[in-house]
Coordinates of C-alpha atoms and ligand atoms in Angstrom, one line a residue:
M1 CA 23.5 10.1 50.1
C2 CA 24.9 10.3 46.1
G3 CA 23.6 13.0 43.6
I4 CA 21.9 11.4 39.9
V5 CA 20.4 12.7 36.5
G6 CA 19.9 12.0 33.6
Y7 CA 18.9 13.4 29.7
I8 CA 17.2 11.7 26.4
G9 CA 16.7 14.6 24.1
K10 CA 17.2 16.5 21.0
S11 CA 19.9 18.4 22.8
N12 CA 23.4 18.1 23.3
A13 CA 23.1 16.6 27.1
I14 CA 26.7 17.5 29.1
P15 CA 24.9 21.2 29.6
F16 CA 22.0 20.0 31.5
L17 CA 24.3 17.0 33.3
I18 CA 26.3 19.2 34.4
Q19 CA 23.8 22.0 35.8
G20 CA 21.9 19.6 37.6
L21 CA 25.1 18.3 39.0
S22 CA 25.6 21.8 40.5
K23 CA 22.0 21.1 41.9
L24 CA 22.2 18.5 44.0
E25 CA 26.0 18.8 45.1
Y26 CA 24.6 19.1 48.2
R27 CA 24.2 15.6 47.9
G28 CA 27.6 14.6 48.0
Y29 CA 30.5 16.1 46.3
D30 CA 33.8 13.4 47.0
S31 CA 33.9 12.9 42.1
S32 CA 31.5 12.7 39.7
G33 CA 30.8 11.3 36.7
V34 CA 28.7 11.0 34.4
A35 CA 28.4 8.3 31.1
L36 CA 27.5 9.6 27.4
Y37 CA 26.4 7.7 24.3
D38 CA 28.5 8.4 22.4
N39 CA 28.8 7.7 18.8
G40 CA 27.4 3.6 19.3
K41 CA 29.4 3.5 22.4
I42 CA 29.2 4.5 26.0
K43 CA 31.7 6.5 27.3
I44 CA 32.8 6.9 30.8
T45 CA 34.4 10.1 33.0
K46 CA 35.0 9.8 36.3
K47 CA 36.9 12.2 38.4
Q48 CA 37.1 12.2 42.7
G49 CA 36.9 15.8 44.0
R50 CA 35.4 18.2 42.7
L51 CA 32.2 18.8 40.3
K52 CA 34.4 22.0 38.8
V53 CA 37.3 18.9 37.9
L54 CA 34.7 16.8 35.5
E55 CA 33.6 19.7 34.2
D56 CA 37.5 21.5 33.2
I57 CA 37.8 17.2 31.7
L58 CA 33.8 17.1 29.7
D59 CA 34.4 21.5 28.3
S60 CA 37.7 19.8 26.7
E61 CA 36.2 17.5 24.9
K62 CA 33.6 19.3 23.0
K63 CA 31.1 16.8 23.1
E64 CA 28.3 17.8 21.3
N65 CA 26.4 15.4 20.0
V66 CA 25.7 13.2 22.9
H67 CA 21.8 13.0 23.8
L68 CA 21.9 10.2 26.0
G69 CA 23.8 10.4 29.7
I70 CA 23.9 10.3 33.1
G71 CA 25.5 11.2 35.6
H72 CA 26.5 10.9 39.5
T73 CA 27.3 13.4 42.8
R74 CA 29.0 11.2 45.4
W75 CA 29.0 11.1 48.5
A76 CA 31.6 8.4 49.0
T77 CA 30.0 4.4 52.1
H78 CA 31.6 1.9 50.4
G79 CA 34.9 2.7 49.9
N80 CA 37.2 5.9 49.3
P81 CA 36.3 8.5 47.2
S82 CA 39.2 7.3 43.9
D83 CA 38.0 7.9 40.3
I84 CA 37.8 3.8 40.2
N85 CA 34.5 3.8 43.1
A86 CA 33.3 7.3 41.8
H87 CA 30.5 6.5 39.4
P88 CA 28.7 6.0 37.0
H89 CA 29.5 2.1 36.6
I90 CA 29.8 -0.2 34.0
S91 CA 29.5 -4.2 33.1
N92 CA 32.0 -5.6 31.6
S93 CA 30.5 -6.2 28.4
G94 CA 30.7 -1.9 27.9
K95 CA 26.8 -1.7 27.4
I96 CA 25.3 -1.0 30.3
A97 CA 26.0 1.3 33.0
L98 CA 24.6 2.7 36.0
V99 CA 24.5 5.5 38.1
H100 CA 23.9 4.4 42.0
N101 CA 22.0 7.0 45.1
G102 CA 21.9 4.2 47.8
I103 CA 22.7 0.4 49.2
I104 CA 22.6 -2.7 47.5
E105 CA 22.1 -4.1 51.1
N106 CA 23.8 -7.7 50.4
Y107 CA 26.1 -6.6 47.6
I108 CA 28.6 -9.3 48.4
D109 CA 25.8 -11.9 48.3
L110 CA 25.7 -10.9 45.1
K111 CA 29.4 -10.6 43.6
N112 CA 30.0 -13.2 45.7
N113 CA 28.2 -14.9 43.2
L114 CA 28.8 -13.3 40.2
I115 CA 32.8 -13.8 40.9
K116 CA 31.6 -17.8 40.6
K117 CA 30.5 -17.0 36.4
G118 CA 33.6 -15.4 36.6
V119 CA 32.8 -11.3 36.0
K120 CA 35.7 -9.3 37.1
F121 CA 34.9 -6.3 39.7
S122 CA 37.2 -3.5 40.0
S123 CA 36.1 -1.3 42.4
E124 CA 34.8 -1.6 46.3
T125 CA 31.2 0.0 45.7
D126 CA 27.8 -1.6 46.1
T127 CA 26.2 0.0 42.8
E128 CA 29.4 -2.0 40.8
V129 CA 27.3 -4.8 41.6
A130 CA 24.4 -3.5 40.1
A131 CA 26.2 -2.9 37.1
Q132 CA 27.6 -6.0 36.6
L133 CA 24.1 -8.0 38.0
L134 CA 22.6 -6.0 35.1
G135 CA 25.0 -7.6 32.7
S136 CA 25.2 -11.0 33.4
L137 CA 21.2 -10.6 32.9
Y138 CA 21.3 -9.4 29.8
E139 CA 19.7 -10.8 26.7
G140 CA 18.8 -7.6 24.1
D141 CA 15.6 -6.6 26.4
M142 CA 16.6 -3.5 29.0
F143 CA 13.8 -3.2 31.1
E144 CA 13.6 -7.2 31.5
T145 CA 16.6 -8.0 32.1
I146 CA 16.3 -5.0 34.9
K147 CA 13.0 -6.1 36.5
K148 CA 15.0 -9.5 36.5
A149 CA 17.9 -8.0 38.6
V150 CA 15.7 -5.2 41.1
G151 CA 14.1 -9.1 42.3
M152 CA 16.8 -9.8 43.5
M153 CA 19.1 -6.4 45.6
Q154 CA 17.7 -5.7 48.4
G155 CA 18.7 -2.3 49.7
S156 CA 18.0 1.1 48.4
F157 CA 19.0 2.5 44.8
A158 CA 18.0 4.9 43.1
F159 CA 19.4 4.4 39.3
G160 CA 19.6 5.9 36.2
I161 CA 20.5 3.5 33.2
V162 CA 22.0 3.4 30.0
C163 CA 22.7 1.1 27.6
S164 CA 24.3 0.6 24.1
D165 CA 21.7 -1.0 22.3
Y166 CA 19.8 1.6 23.5
P167 CA 20.5 5.2 21.8
D168 CA 17.2 6.9 22.4
T169 CA 16.2 5.7 26.4
L170 CA 17.1 6.2 29.4
F171 CA 15.8 3.5 31.7
A172 CA 15.3 5.4 35.7
V173 CA 14.8 2.9 39.4
K174 CA 13.4 3.8 42.2
K175 CA 13.4 2.0 44.9
D176 CA 13.0 4.0 48.6
S177 CA 15.8 6.7 47.8
P178 CA 14.6 9.6 46.4
L179 CA 14.1 10.2 42.3
I180 CA 11.9 12.4 39.7
V181 CA 11.7 12.7 35.9
G182 CA 11.6 15.7 34.2
I183 CA 8.6 16.5 31.4
G184 CA 10.2 18.6 28.5
E185 CA 9.8 19.5 25.4
N186 CA 11.2 16.9 23.4
E187 CA 13.8 16.1 26.6
N188 CA 13.4 14.2 30.0
Y189 CA 15.7 13.9 32.9
I190 CA 16.0 12.0 35.3
A191 CA 17.1 13.9 39.2
S192 CA 17.3 13.1 42.4
D193 CA 16.1 15.9 43.7
I194 CA 13.8 18.6 42.0
P195 CA 16.6 21.7 42.1
A196 CA 18.5 19.7 39.2
V197 CA 15.8 20.2 36.6
L198 CA 14.0 23.4 37.6
S199 CA 16.6 25.5 35.4
K200 CA 14.7 23.4 32.0
T201 CA 10.9 22.0 33.3
R202 CA 8.3 22.8 36.8
K203 CA 6.2 20.0 35.4
I204 CA 7.7 16.7 37.4
C205 CA 7.0 13.3 38.4
R206 CA 7.9 11.8 41.5
L207 CA 8.6 8.0 41.1
K208 CA 6.2 6.4 43.7
E209 CA 8.8 3.4 45.8
K210 CA 9.5 -0.4 43.5
Q211 CA 8.7 1.4 40.3
I212 CA 11.0 1.4 36.5
A213 CA 10.9 4.3 34.3
V214 CA 11.7 4.6 30.8
L215 CA 12.3 7.6 29.1
T216 CA 12.7 8.2 25.7
A217 CA 12.7 12.4 24.4
N218 CA 9.2 12.3 23.6
S219 CA 7.5 9.6 26.3
I220 CA 7.3 8.7 29.3
D221 CA 7.0 5.4 30.5
L222 CA 6.7 3.7 34.7
F223 CA 6.1 0.6 35.9
D224 CA 5.7 -1.7 39.0
F225 CA 8.6 -4.2 40.3
E226 CA 6.6 -6.9 38.6
G227 CA 6.2 -4.8 35.1
N228 CA 3.4 -4.1 35.3
P229 CA 2.5 -0.3 33.8
A230 CA 1.7 2.4 36.6
E231 CA -0.1 6.2 36.5
K232 CA 2.2 9.5 36.8
A233 CA 1.5 11.5 39.2
I234 CA 2.1 14.2 37.0
T235 CA 2.9 17.4 39.5
T236 CA 4.1 21.1 38.6
V237 CA 6.3 22.4 41.3
D238 CA 5.1 25.9 43.1
W239 CA 8.7 27.8 44.3
S240 CA 10.1 30.3 42.0
V241 CA 14.4 29.9 40.7
D242 CA 15.3 31.7 42.6
A243 CA 14.4 29.6 45.5
A244 CA 17.1 27.1 44.8
E245 CA 19.4 29.6 43.1
K246 CA 22.0 32.1 46.1
N247 CA 20.7 34.7 44.8
N248 CA 22.6 37.5 46.0
Y249 CA 24.0 35.9 49.3
E250 CA 27.8 34.5 49.1
H251 CA 26.7 31.2 51.4
F252 CA 23.3 29.2 50.5
M253 CA 23.7 29.1 54.3
M254 CA 22.8 32.8 55.0
K255 CA 20.0 32.9 52.1
E256 CA 18.4 29.8 54.0
I257 CA 19.3 32.3 57.8
M258 CA 17.3 35.0 56.7
E259 CA 14.2 33.3 54.8
Q260 CA 13.0 32.6 58.5
P261 CA 11.2 34.9 59.0
D262 CA 8.7 34.4 55.1
V263 CA 9.3 30.7 55.5
I264 CA 7.4 30.3 59.8
S265 CA 5.0 32.8 57.9
A266 CA 4.7 29.6 55.4
T267 CA 4.2 27.5 57.8
I268 CA 2.7 28.5 60.2
S269 CA -0.1 31.6 58.2
P270 CA -1.8 28.9 56.7
R271 CA -2.9 27.2 59.2
L272 CA -3.7 30.3 61.5
K273 CA -7.1 31.3 61.5
N274 CA -8.6 33.9 63.5
H275 CA -6.7 32.4 65.7
E276 CA -7.9 29.4 66.0
I277 CA -6.0 26.1 64.8
K278 CA -6.3 24.1 61.7
L279 CA -4.8 21.5 61.4
D280 CA -6.5 20.2 58.2
D281 CA -3.2 17.5 56.8
I282 CA -4.4 16.0 60.3
S283 CA -7.4 14.4 61.5
F284 CA -6.6 12.7 65.5
T285 CA -10.1 12.4 67.3
K286 CA -10.9 13.4 70.9
E287 CA -10.8 9.1 71.5
Y288 CA -7.7 8.4 70.5
L289 CA -6.4 11.5 71.7
E290 CA -7.5 10.6 75.3
N291 CA -6.7 7.7 75.5
L292 CA -2.8 7.6 74.2
G293 CA -0.4 6.7 76.3
K294 CA 2.6 8.6 75.4
I295 CA 4.0 10.5 72.5
C296 CA 8.3 8.8 70.9
I297 CA 9.4 12.2 69.0
V298 CA 11.9 10.1 67.3
A299 CA 15.3 12.5 65.0
C300 CA 18.6 13.0 64.2
G301 CA 20.6 15.7 65.0
S302 CA 19.1 20.0 64.8
A303 CA 15.7 17.4 63.8
Y304 CA 16.5 15.6 67.4
H305 CA 17.1 18.9 68.5
V306 CA 13.9 20.0 67.5
G307 CA 12.8 17.5 69.7
C308 CA 14.0 18.2 72.6
V309 CA 12.6 21.5 72.6
A310 CA 9.2 20.4 71.9
K311 CA 9.7 17.7 75.0
Y312 CA 9.0 20.6 77.2
F313 CA 6.0 21.8 75.5
I314 CA 3.9 19.3 74.5
E315 CA 4.6 17.9 77.6
K316 CA 2.9 21.6 79.3
L317 CA 0.5 21.4 77.0
T318 CA -0.8 18.1 76.8
K319 CA 0.2 16.5 80.2
K320 CA 1.1 13.6 78.2
P321 CA 5.0 12.1 78.7
V322 CA 7.1 12.7 75.8
E323 CA 10.1 10.0 75.4
I324 CA 12.5 11.4 72.7
D325 CA 15.2 9.5 70.8
L326 CA 17.4 9.6 68.9
A327 CA 17.5 8.1 65.3
S328 CA 19.9 5.2 65.0
E329 CA 19.9 4.3 69.5
F330 CA 15.3 4.0 68.7
R331 CA 15.0 1.0 66.9
Y332 CA 18.4 -0.9 69.8
R333 CA 17.1 -0.7 72.4
S334 CA 13.3 -2.2 71.7
P335 CA 11.8 0.7 72.6
I336 CA 8.3 0.2 74.9
I337 CA 5.7 1.0 72.2
D338 CA 1.8 0.2 71.1
N339 CA -0.9 0.7 69.5
N340 CA -1.6 3.7 72.5
T341 CA 2.4 5.2 71.7
L342 CA 2.2 8.3 68.5
V343 CA 5.5 8.4 67.6
I344 CA 6.6 11.5 65.9
I345 CA 9.3 11.7 63.5
I346 CA 10.2 15.0 62.7
S347 CA 13.3 15.2 59.5
Q348 CA 14.4 18.3 56.3
S349 CA 15.1 15.4 54.2
G350 CA 12.3 12.6 54.5
E351 CA 14.8 10.0 53.8
T352 CA 16.8 10.1 56.4
A353 CA 18.0 6.2 56.9
D354 CA 18.2 5.8 61.0
S355 CA 14.6 7.8 60.8
L356 CA 13.5 5.7 58.1
A357 CA 14.1 2.6 60.4
A358 CA 12.8 4.1 63.1
L359 CA 9.3 4.6 61.6
R360 CA 9.2 1.5 60.0
E361 CA 9.5 -0.4 63.5
A362 CA 7.4 1.7 65.9
K363 CA 4.5 0.9 62.6
S364 CA 5.5 -2.8 62.7
L365 CA 5.3 -2.8 66.8
G366 CA 1.5 -0.7 65.9
A367 CA 2.5 3.2 66.9
R368 CA 0.7 5.7 65.5
V369 CA 3.5 7.4 63.1
L370 CA 3.1 11.4 62.9
S371 CA 5.9 12.6 60.8
I372 CA 7.5 16.7 60.4
V373 CA 8.6 17.3 56.8
N374 CA 10.2 19.5 54.6
V375 CA 10.4 17.4 51.6
V376 CA 6.9 16.5 49.5
G377 CA 5.8 13.4 49.2
S378 CA 9.2 11.5 50.2
S379 CA 10.0 8.0 51.7
I380 CA 9.4 9.5 55.7
A381 CA 6.2 11.1 54.6
N382 CA 4.7 7.9 52.1
E383 CA 5.1 6.1 54.9
S384 CA 4.2 8.0 57.9
D385 CA 0.0 7.7 58.4
D386 CA 0.1 10.9 58.9
V387 CA 1.8 13.9 57.8
L388 CA 2.3 17.5 58.5
Y389 CA 4.7 19.7 55.8
T390 CA 7.2 22.8 57.1
W391 CA 6.1 23.7 53.6
A392 CA 10.4 25.2 54.4
G393 CA 11.4 25.4 50.5
P394 CA 15.0 23.8 49.2
E395 CA 17.1 23.7 51.8
I396 CA 20.6 23.6 50.6
A397 CA 23.4 24.1 53.1
V398 CA 24.5 21.8 54.7
A399 CA 24.1 23.3 57.9
T400 CA 20.0 24.1 58.8
T401 CA 18.6 27.1 60.1
K402 CA 15.4 27.0 58.4
A403 CA 14.3 23.8 58.6
Y404 CA 14.7 24.1 62.2
S405 CA 12.1 26.7 62.5
T406 CA 10.0 25.8 60.8
Q407 CA 9.8 22.6 62.6
L408 CA 9.5 24.0 66.0
S409 CA 6.7 26.4 64.8
L410 CA 5.1 24.0 62.9
I411 CA 5.1 21.7 66.2
Y412 CA 3.7 24.8 68.6
L413 CA 0.2 24.5 66.8
F414 CA 0.6 21.0 67.1
A415 CA 1.3 20.9 71.0
L416 CA -1.6 23.5 71.4
Y417 CA -4.3 21.6 68.4
V418 CA -3.8 18.0 70.7
G419 CA -4.3 20.8 73.9
K420 CA -6.6 22.3 73.1
I421 CA -8.3 18.9 71.9
L422 CA -8.0 17.2 75.7
N423 CA -9.2 20.7 77.4
A424 CA -5.2 20.5 78.9
I425 CA -4.6 24.4 78.5
G426 CA -7.0 27.6 79.6
D427 CA -7.6 29.6 77.3
E428 CA -5.5 32.7 77.9
E429 CA -2.6 30.2 77.2
Y430 CA -3.5 29.1 74.5
H431 CA -4.4 32.2 73.1
E432 CA -0.9 34.4 74.4
F433 CA 0.6 31.1 72.9
I434 CA -0.6 31.4 69.7
E435 CA -0.3 35.4 69.5
S436 CA 3.6 34.3 70.9
I437 CA 3.9 32.5 67.2
E438 CA 2.0 35.1 65.3
A439 CA 4.7 37.4 65.9
L440 CA 7.7 35.1 65.5
P441 CA 8.2 36.2 62.1
Q442 CA 8.7 39.8 63.1
K443 CA 10.9 39.2 65.9
I444 CA 12.5 37.4 64.3
S445 CA 13.6 39.6 61.6
E446 CA 14.3 42.1 64.5
I447 CA 17.3 39.6 65.2
L448 CA 18.5 39.2 61.6
D449 CA 18.6 42.8 61.9
K450 CA 21.0 42.7 64.2
K451 CA 23.4 40.7 62.3
E452 CA 25.9 43.5 62.3
Q453 CA 26.5 43.1 65.4
I454 CA 26.9 39.1 66.1
E455 CA 29.5 39.3 62.7
K456 CA 32.0 41.7 65.2
I457 CA 31.2 39.7 68.1
A458 CA 32.3 37.0 65.8
K459 CA 35.1 38.9 65.6
K460 CA 36.0 38.8 68.8
Y461 CA 36.4 34.6 69.6
Y462 CA 37.0 32.7 66.1
Q463 CA 40.4 32.3 67.1
T464 CA 38.4 29.7 70.8
E465 CA 39.5 26.6 70.6
K466 CA 37.6 25.1 73.2
I467 CA 33.5 26.7 73.8
F468 CA 31.3 25.7 76.2
F469 CA 27.3 26.6 75.4
I470 CA 25.2 26.1 78.6
G471 CA 21.4 26.6 79.5
R472 CA 18.5 25.2 81.7
N473 CA 15.4 23.7 80.0
V474 CA 14.4 24.8 76.5
D475 CA 17.8 27.0 76.4
Y476 CA 19.6 23.9 76.5
S477 CA 17.7 22.4 74.0
V478 CA 18.4 25.3 72.3
C479 CA 22.2 26.0 73.1
M480 CA 22.0 21.8 71.9
E481 CA 22.2 23.2 67.8
G482 CA 23.6 25.7 69.0
S483 CA 27.1 23.7 69.6
L484 CA 26.8 21.4 66.2
K485 CA 25.5 24.9 64.7
L486 CA 29.2 25.9 65.8
K487 CA 31.1 22.1 65.3
E488 CA 29.5 21.4 61.8
I489 CA 31.0 24.1 60.2
S490 CA 33.3 25.6 62.3
Y491 CA 35.4 22.7 63.7
I492 CA 35.7 24.5 66.2
H493 CA 35.2 21.6 69.2
S494 CA 32.9 22.5 71.3
E495 CA 30.0 21.6 74.0
A496 CA 26.7 21.6 75.7
Y497 CA 25.7 20.9 78.6
A498 CA 22.8 21.7 81.3
A499 CA 23.9 24.8 83.1
G500 CA 23.8 23.1 86.2
E501 CA 25.0 19.8 85.6
L502 CA 27.9 21.6 84.2
K503 CA 30.1 21.5 88.3
H504 CA 29.8 17.4 88.3
G505 CA 32.7 16.7 86.8
T506 CA 33.2 19.1 83.7
I507 CA 33.9 21.9 84.6
S508 CA 37.7 21.5 85.1
L509 CA 37.9 21.8 81.5
I510 CA 36.9 26.0 82.1
D511 CA 40.4 28.2 81.9
D512 CA 40.7 30.8 80.3
E513 CA 40.8 29.9 76.8
T514 CA 37.7 28.3 77.0
L515 CA 34.6 30.2 75.3
V516 CA 31.3 30.0 77.2
I517 CA 27.8 31.0 75.6
A518 CA 25.2 30.9 78.3
V519 CA 21.9 30.7 77.3
A520 CA 19.3 32.6 79.3
T521 CA 16.0 33.2 78.6
L522 CA 13.7 31.8 81.1
D523 CA 12.0 34.5 83.4
E524 CA 12.1 32.3 86.2
I525 CA 15.0 30.1 86.3
F526 CA 17.5 33.4 85.2
D527 CA 19.1 33.7 88.3
K528 CA 19.8 29.9 88.4
T529 CA 21.6 30.0 85.5
V530 CA 23.3 33.6 86.5
S531 CA 24.8 31.9 89.1
N532 CA 26.4 28.8 87.6
I533 CA 27.1 32.1 84.1
R534 CA 29.0 32.9 87.5
E535 CA 30.8 30.3 88.6
V536 CA 32.8 29.7 84.9
R537 CA 33.3 33.4 85.3
S538 CA 35.9 33.2 88.4
R539 CA 37.3 30.4 86.6
G540 CA 38.3 32.7 83.4
A541 CA 36.6 32.0 81.3
K542 CA 35.2 34.4 79.1
V543 CA 31.3 34.4 78.2
L544 CA 28.8 35.4 75.5
A545 CA 25.0 35.6 76.8
I546 CA 21.6 35.2 75.1
T547 CA 18.9 36.4 76.7
T548 CA 15.5 39.0 76.5
V549 CA 16.1 42.9 76.2
D550 CA 13.5 42.7 79.6
K551 CA 17.3 41.1 81.6
S552 CA 20.0 43.8 80.2
E553 CA 20.7 45.5 84.2
K554 CA 22.5 41.6 85.3
I555 CA 23.1 40.3 82.1
S556 CA 26.1 43.0 81.5
Q557 CA 26.5 42.3 85.1
V558 CA 27.9 39.0 84.4
A559 CA 28.6 38.8 80.6
D560 CA 31.9 40.3 78.4
N561 CA 29.0 40.3 75.4
V562 CA 25.3 39.8 74.9
I563 CA 23.5 39.5 72.7
Y564 CA 19.5 40.1 73.2
V565 CA 16.6 39.5 71.4
P566 CA 12.8 39.9 72.1
K567 CA 11.3 39.3 75.3
S568 CA 8.1 36.2 74.3
Y569 CA 6.2 33.6 75.4
D570 CA 8.5 31.1 77.2
S571 CA 8.3 28.4 75.3
T572 CA 8.3 30.2 71.7
T573 CA 11.9 31.8 73.5
P574 CA 13.4 29.0 71.8
S575 CA 12.6 30.2 68.6
L576 CA 14.5 33.3 68.9
S577 CA 17.2 32.3 70.9
V578 CA 18.9 30.4 67.9
I579 CA 19.0 32.4 65.6
P580 CA 21.9 34.4 66.8
L581 CA 23.7 30.9 67.7
Q582 CA 23.1 30.5 63.4
L583 CA 24.3 34.1 62.6
L584 CA 27.5 33.8 65.0
S585 CA 28.7 29.6 63.6
Y586 CA 28.1 31.8 60.3
H587 CA 31.0 34.2 61.1
V588 CA 33.0 32.8 62.4
A589 CA 32.6 30.7 60.3
K590 CA 33.6 31.7 57.9
L591 CA 36.2 33.8 60.1
R592 CA 38.2 30.7 59.7
G593 CA 38.1 30.3 55.8
C594 CA 35.8 27.1 56.4
D595 CA 33.4 26.2 53.2
I596 CA 30.1 26.6 55.5
D597 CA 27.7 25.4 53.1
K598 CA 30.4 22.2 52.3
P599 CA 31.4 20.9 55.4
R600 CA 33.9 18.9 55.3
N601 CA 32.9 15.2 56.3
L602 CA 29.0 15.6 56.0
A603 CA 26.8 15.8 53.4
K604 CA 22.9 17.0 53.3
S605 CA 20.9 14.0 52.9
V606 CA 22.6 11.6 55.1
T607 CA 20.2 8.5 53.5
V608 CA 23.3 6.0 55.0
E609 CA 22.3 4.0 59.0
Ligands
F6R701 C1 23.3 19.5 61.0 C2 21.6 19.6 59.9 C3 21.8 17.5 60.8 C4 20.4 16.6 59.9 C5 20.0 16.0 60.0 C6 19.2 15.3 60.2 O1 22.6 21.2 61.1 O2 21.0 19.6 58.8 O3 22.1 17.4 61.7 O4 20.1 17.9 60.8 O5 20.8 15.0 60.4 O6 18.1 15.5 58.8 P1 16.7 15.4 58.8 O7 16.3 16.8 58.5 O8 17.0 15.9 56.8 O9 16.4 13.9 58.7

């Protein structure tokens, strides 16, 4: 997973390339580079480290007459982060350079064939194989060369390509990795994602699967891999430039946490009319739903945690069995799936390789696939039978917050929609649930108003090195998300445990150096969780409880600190209790001096298995 950009036009390419790459650093940031067409030659500059390193080199060179270039920000997959492995890669002829996002799965076979022909390699990457393959096939016609090469490569690849024989042309390719074309005045751009071009244009064209784009300053032509012309679907981006910027926040993560009331409204309001759910984007007949044997939810990371919450309320509201799988496990466990199974894939990026592979596996077994996705037109959305978009806007911080919340809100609506069609839910419960969904933005705002209180609690505990999150039922699922948030951005080792399970072994780890964060929001099992809190407390742990306002009397007797969230319908409480956990992780990470938006070893969009 990497970010790529490209420029062809009349102005200096370098400022756009650097600015565009800075908007794509969320896709990878261990090295960066550019290839520029300069005085008849392709000149490569690439460096390990953050983009600033490259920017300083380019600044010092003060090049002005460069009108064609490509750039790359890398997240290493094949070969360590290093100057040599950084992109762009160039053919031995020095004529053809490219940047790549994805993985060329048959690169070893291709490399061996090229080595037999005498081609020398300098890096460990799969990408250099693509550059050398193009170089070895090239006989003067770049388009024909690209057509031949894409037919020989397997795997996922979005490429930006320049050739020194084509000073006025930028080439691009898309297969299983995202790529957009930005349309400007006397200049055009390519990028892995929209924020990279937003400062220049709102007019974009998203490349479809297996397409080649040929761009000049004044033209854009698309072709399929066989070379047939393809139509361009041009759309206008309707988010503001600000939506892709930090505004006055120190970090994207905080900005995105604070956006949650608004984005949840954006997700639910158009789909709730007069207390009735309208999911115009999908159509499930009563007959199909009645015959449905089961629902399987498949996702990774935080999106999987959304699925863990969803299992509880979908089963309750629809009376259909729900299985939940990690996407990376799903297709290697021989799942029992047929055409009476609905598979729901949840993904912010819509490009997560494991989730995409699970989707394809589910479809090959006959299942209908519904995806819940944020990025419009992404691979998962494109390949699903039905899509519900979360409309959360761009999420830049690596740690997801607003995508999680919108996924959860949308899946509440979906469960109610199905429950109603199947008559599995009574009117009273239906309306109570809908009212609680409608109230979420306001209730989340109330919690966000308490962020200073949560910051104070973070100051008390940020040096703790051992943290357990405990809860039961949906509170436990929220604990999984809270623990992941804390781990990924603060690097504190924490674990989420079902509160009742702790005593079956893990309680031996609890001592007076442990912080236990107990999520206890559910009326029916509140006393049970309180008993578990007493168990850890009597072994020396400090306890921070997250509960609803009505439970203050009992909880204050057992917890050292309490964060209260407004009372809500039980099934929607996770949307509230997760908010303090996001804020707590953020403040703990900040106090520990961590790189909050770009945590070590991570990237936003995980496009490798
Ligand atoms: C955690 C996080 C990841 C993602 C996971 C799936 O904060 O962001 O765990 O949730 O990589 O990504 P998507 O939703 O893009 O499929």
